[in-house]
Coordinates of C-alpha atoms in Angstrom, one line a residue:
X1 CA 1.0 73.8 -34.3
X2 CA -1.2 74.8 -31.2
X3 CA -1.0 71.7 -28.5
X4 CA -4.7 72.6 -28.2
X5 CA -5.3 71.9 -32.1
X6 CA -3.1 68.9 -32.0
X7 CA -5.0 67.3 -29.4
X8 CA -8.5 68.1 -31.2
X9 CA -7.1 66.9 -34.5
X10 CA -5.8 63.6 -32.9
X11 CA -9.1 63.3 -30.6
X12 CA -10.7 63.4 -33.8
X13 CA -8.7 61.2 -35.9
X14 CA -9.6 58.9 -33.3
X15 CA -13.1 59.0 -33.0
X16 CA -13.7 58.7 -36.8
X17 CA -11.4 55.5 -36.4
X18 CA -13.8 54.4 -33.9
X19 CA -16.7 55.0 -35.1
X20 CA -15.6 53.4 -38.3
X21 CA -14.4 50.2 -36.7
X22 CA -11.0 50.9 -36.6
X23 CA -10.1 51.0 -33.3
X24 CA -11.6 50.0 -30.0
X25 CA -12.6 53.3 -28.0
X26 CA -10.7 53.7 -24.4
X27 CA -14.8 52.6 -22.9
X28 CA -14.8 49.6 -24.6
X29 CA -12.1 48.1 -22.1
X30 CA -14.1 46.5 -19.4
X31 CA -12.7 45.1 -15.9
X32 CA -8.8 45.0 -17.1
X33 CA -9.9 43.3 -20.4
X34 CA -10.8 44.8 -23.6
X35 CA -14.6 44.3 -25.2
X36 CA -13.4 42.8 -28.7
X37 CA -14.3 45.5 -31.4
X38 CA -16.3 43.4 -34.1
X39 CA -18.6 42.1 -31.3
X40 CA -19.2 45.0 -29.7
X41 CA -19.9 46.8 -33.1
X42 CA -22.1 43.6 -34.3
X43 CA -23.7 43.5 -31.0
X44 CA -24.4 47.3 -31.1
X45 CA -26.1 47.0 -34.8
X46 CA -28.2 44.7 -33.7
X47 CA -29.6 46.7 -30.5
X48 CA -30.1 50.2 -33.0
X49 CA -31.6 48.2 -35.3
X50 CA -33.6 46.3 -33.7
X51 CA -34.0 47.9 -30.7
X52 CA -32.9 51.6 -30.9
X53 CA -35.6 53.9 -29.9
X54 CA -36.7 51.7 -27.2
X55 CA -36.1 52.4 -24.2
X56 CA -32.7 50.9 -22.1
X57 CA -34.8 47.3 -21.2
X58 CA -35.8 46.5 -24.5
X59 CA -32.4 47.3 -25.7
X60 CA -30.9 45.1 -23.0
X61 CA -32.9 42.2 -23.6
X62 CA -32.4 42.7 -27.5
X63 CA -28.5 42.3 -26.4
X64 CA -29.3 39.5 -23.9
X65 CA -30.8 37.6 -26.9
X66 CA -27.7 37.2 -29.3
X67 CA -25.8 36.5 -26.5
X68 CA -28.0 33.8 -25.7
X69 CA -27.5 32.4 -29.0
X70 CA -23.8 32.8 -29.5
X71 CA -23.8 30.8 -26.5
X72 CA -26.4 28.4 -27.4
X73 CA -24.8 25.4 -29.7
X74 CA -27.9 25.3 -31.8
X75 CA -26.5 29.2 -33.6
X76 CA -23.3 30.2 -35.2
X77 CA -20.9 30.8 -32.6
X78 CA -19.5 34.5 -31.6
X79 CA -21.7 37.6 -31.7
X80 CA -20.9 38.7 -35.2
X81 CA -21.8 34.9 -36.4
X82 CA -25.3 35.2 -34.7
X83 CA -26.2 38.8 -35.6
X84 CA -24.8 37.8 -39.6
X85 CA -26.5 33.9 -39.8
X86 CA -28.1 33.4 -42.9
X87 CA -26.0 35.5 -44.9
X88 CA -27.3 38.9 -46.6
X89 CA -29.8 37.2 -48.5
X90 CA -32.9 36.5 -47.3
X91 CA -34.0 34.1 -45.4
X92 CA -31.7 35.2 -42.4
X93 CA -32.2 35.7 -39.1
X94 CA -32.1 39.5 -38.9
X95 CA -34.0 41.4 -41.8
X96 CA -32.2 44.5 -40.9
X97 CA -29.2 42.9 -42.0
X98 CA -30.7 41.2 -45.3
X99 CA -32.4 44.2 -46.6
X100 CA -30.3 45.4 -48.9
X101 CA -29.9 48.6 -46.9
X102 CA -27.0 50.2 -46.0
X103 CA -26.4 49.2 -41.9
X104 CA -24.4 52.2 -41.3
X105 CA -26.5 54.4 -38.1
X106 CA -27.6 57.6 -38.8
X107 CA -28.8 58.8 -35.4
X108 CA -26.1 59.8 -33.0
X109 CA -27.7 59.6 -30.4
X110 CA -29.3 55.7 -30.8
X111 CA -25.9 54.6 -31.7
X112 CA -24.0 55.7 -28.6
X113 CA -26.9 54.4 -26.6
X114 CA -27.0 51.2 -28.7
X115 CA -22.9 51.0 -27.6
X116 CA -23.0 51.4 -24.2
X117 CA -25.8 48.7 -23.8
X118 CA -23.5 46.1 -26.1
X119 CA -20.5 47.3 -24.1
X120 CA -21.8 46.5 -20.7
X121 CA -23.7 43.4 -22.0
X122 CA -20.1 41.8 -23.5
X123 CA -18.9 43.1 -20.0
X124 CA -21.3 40.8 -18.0
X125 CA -22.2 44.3 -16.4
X126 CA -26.4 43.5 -17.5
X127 CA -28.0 41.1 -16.6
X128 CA -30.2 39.5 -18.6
X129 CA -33.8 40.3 -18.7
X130 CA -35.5 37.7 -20.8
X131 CA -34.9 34.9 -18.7
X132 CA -32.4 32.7 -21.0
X133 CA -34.8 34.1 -24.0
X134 CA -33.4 33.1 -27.6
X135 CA -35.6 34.5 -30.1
X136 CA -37.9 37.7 -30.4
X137 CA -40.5 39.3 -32.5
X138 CA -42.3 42.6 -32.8
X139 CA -45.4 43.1 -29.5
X140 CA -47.2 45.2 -32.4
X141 CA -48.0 42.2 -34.3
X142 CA -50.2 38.7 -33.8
X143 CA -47.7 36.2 -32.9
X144 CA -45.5 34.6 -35.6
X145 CA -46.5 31.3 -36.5
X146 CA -42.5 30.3 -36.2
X147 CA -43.6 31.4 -32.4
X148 CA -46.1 28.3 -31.6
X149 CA -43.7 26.1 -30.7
X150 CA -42.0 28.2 -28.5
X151 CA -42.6 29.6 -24.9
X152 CA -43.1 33.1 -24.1
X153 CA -41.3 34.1 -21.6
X154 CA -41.2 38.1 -21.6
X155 CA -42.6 41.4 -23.3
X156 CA -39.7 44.3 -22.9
X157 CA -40.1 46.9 -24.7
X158 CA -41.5 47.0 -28.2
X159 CA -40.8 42.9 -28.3
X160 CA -42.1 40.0 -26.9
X161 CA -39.4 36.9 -26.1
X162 CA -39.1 33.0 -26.2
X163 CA -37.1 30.5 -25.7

């Protein structure tokens, strides 16, 4: 077989890999250490889904937000444990993930995107944007009443944040 062919049947191989969760692409090493796969991938579902066709700041502080919390003793610890509190069932934390819908991207182009933003967010290479914010909800709509007894602190993007 061609070299050429080999190398565009393995580059392959190894992007379905990765974008099945397989196997940590060669950007997801940060700084001489590696980005751990299920956090960047639960990390990255939560910024498409909940952020995607913002633009970069609101997917940042999306980011910034669960990272927050996985640090924050009062949620699950680890991204994956934040992003997935509450189960598939509602209530839970993020509806995206309780729906009943399949959580597989369908846009190219938001999930790359969505990636990169985890990636250099697990990296430390973001800073956060919200100010130590731990929760978020939708700028289009009155403020939650789960909101009242919290402090705004931010609007990014298509979100408004509180801590």
């Amino acid at each position: 077989m061609n070299m050429n062919i080999k190398a565009f049947f393995l580059a392959a191989a190894v992007s379905i890999a990765w974008l099945a969760g397989l196997a940590t692409p060669p950007a997801a090493r940060a700084a001489g250490r590696e980005v751990p796969p299920d956090a960047l991938r639960c990390l990255a579902l939560a910024v498409y889904f909940e952020a995607g066709s913002e633009p970069h700041a609101g997917k940042e502080a999306v980011a910034h937000v669960v990272l927050n919390r996985a640090q924050h003793a009062g949620f699950p610890g680890g991204v994956c444990g934040v992003v997935q509190q509450g189960g598939e069932q509602r209530p839970c934390q993020f509806g995206w993930y309780c729906d009943g819908r399949s959580d597989q991207p369908t846009s190219a182009r938001m999930w790359q995107s969505a990636q990169e933003v985890a990636r250099d967010a697990l990296a430390g290479r973001s800073d956060d944007p919200t100010g130590g914010a731990l929760y978020f909800a939708p700028a289009r709509s009155k403020r939650p009443s789960w909101t009242q007894r919290l402090t705004q602190v931010a609007r990014i993007g298509g979100h408004v944040f509180y801590r």
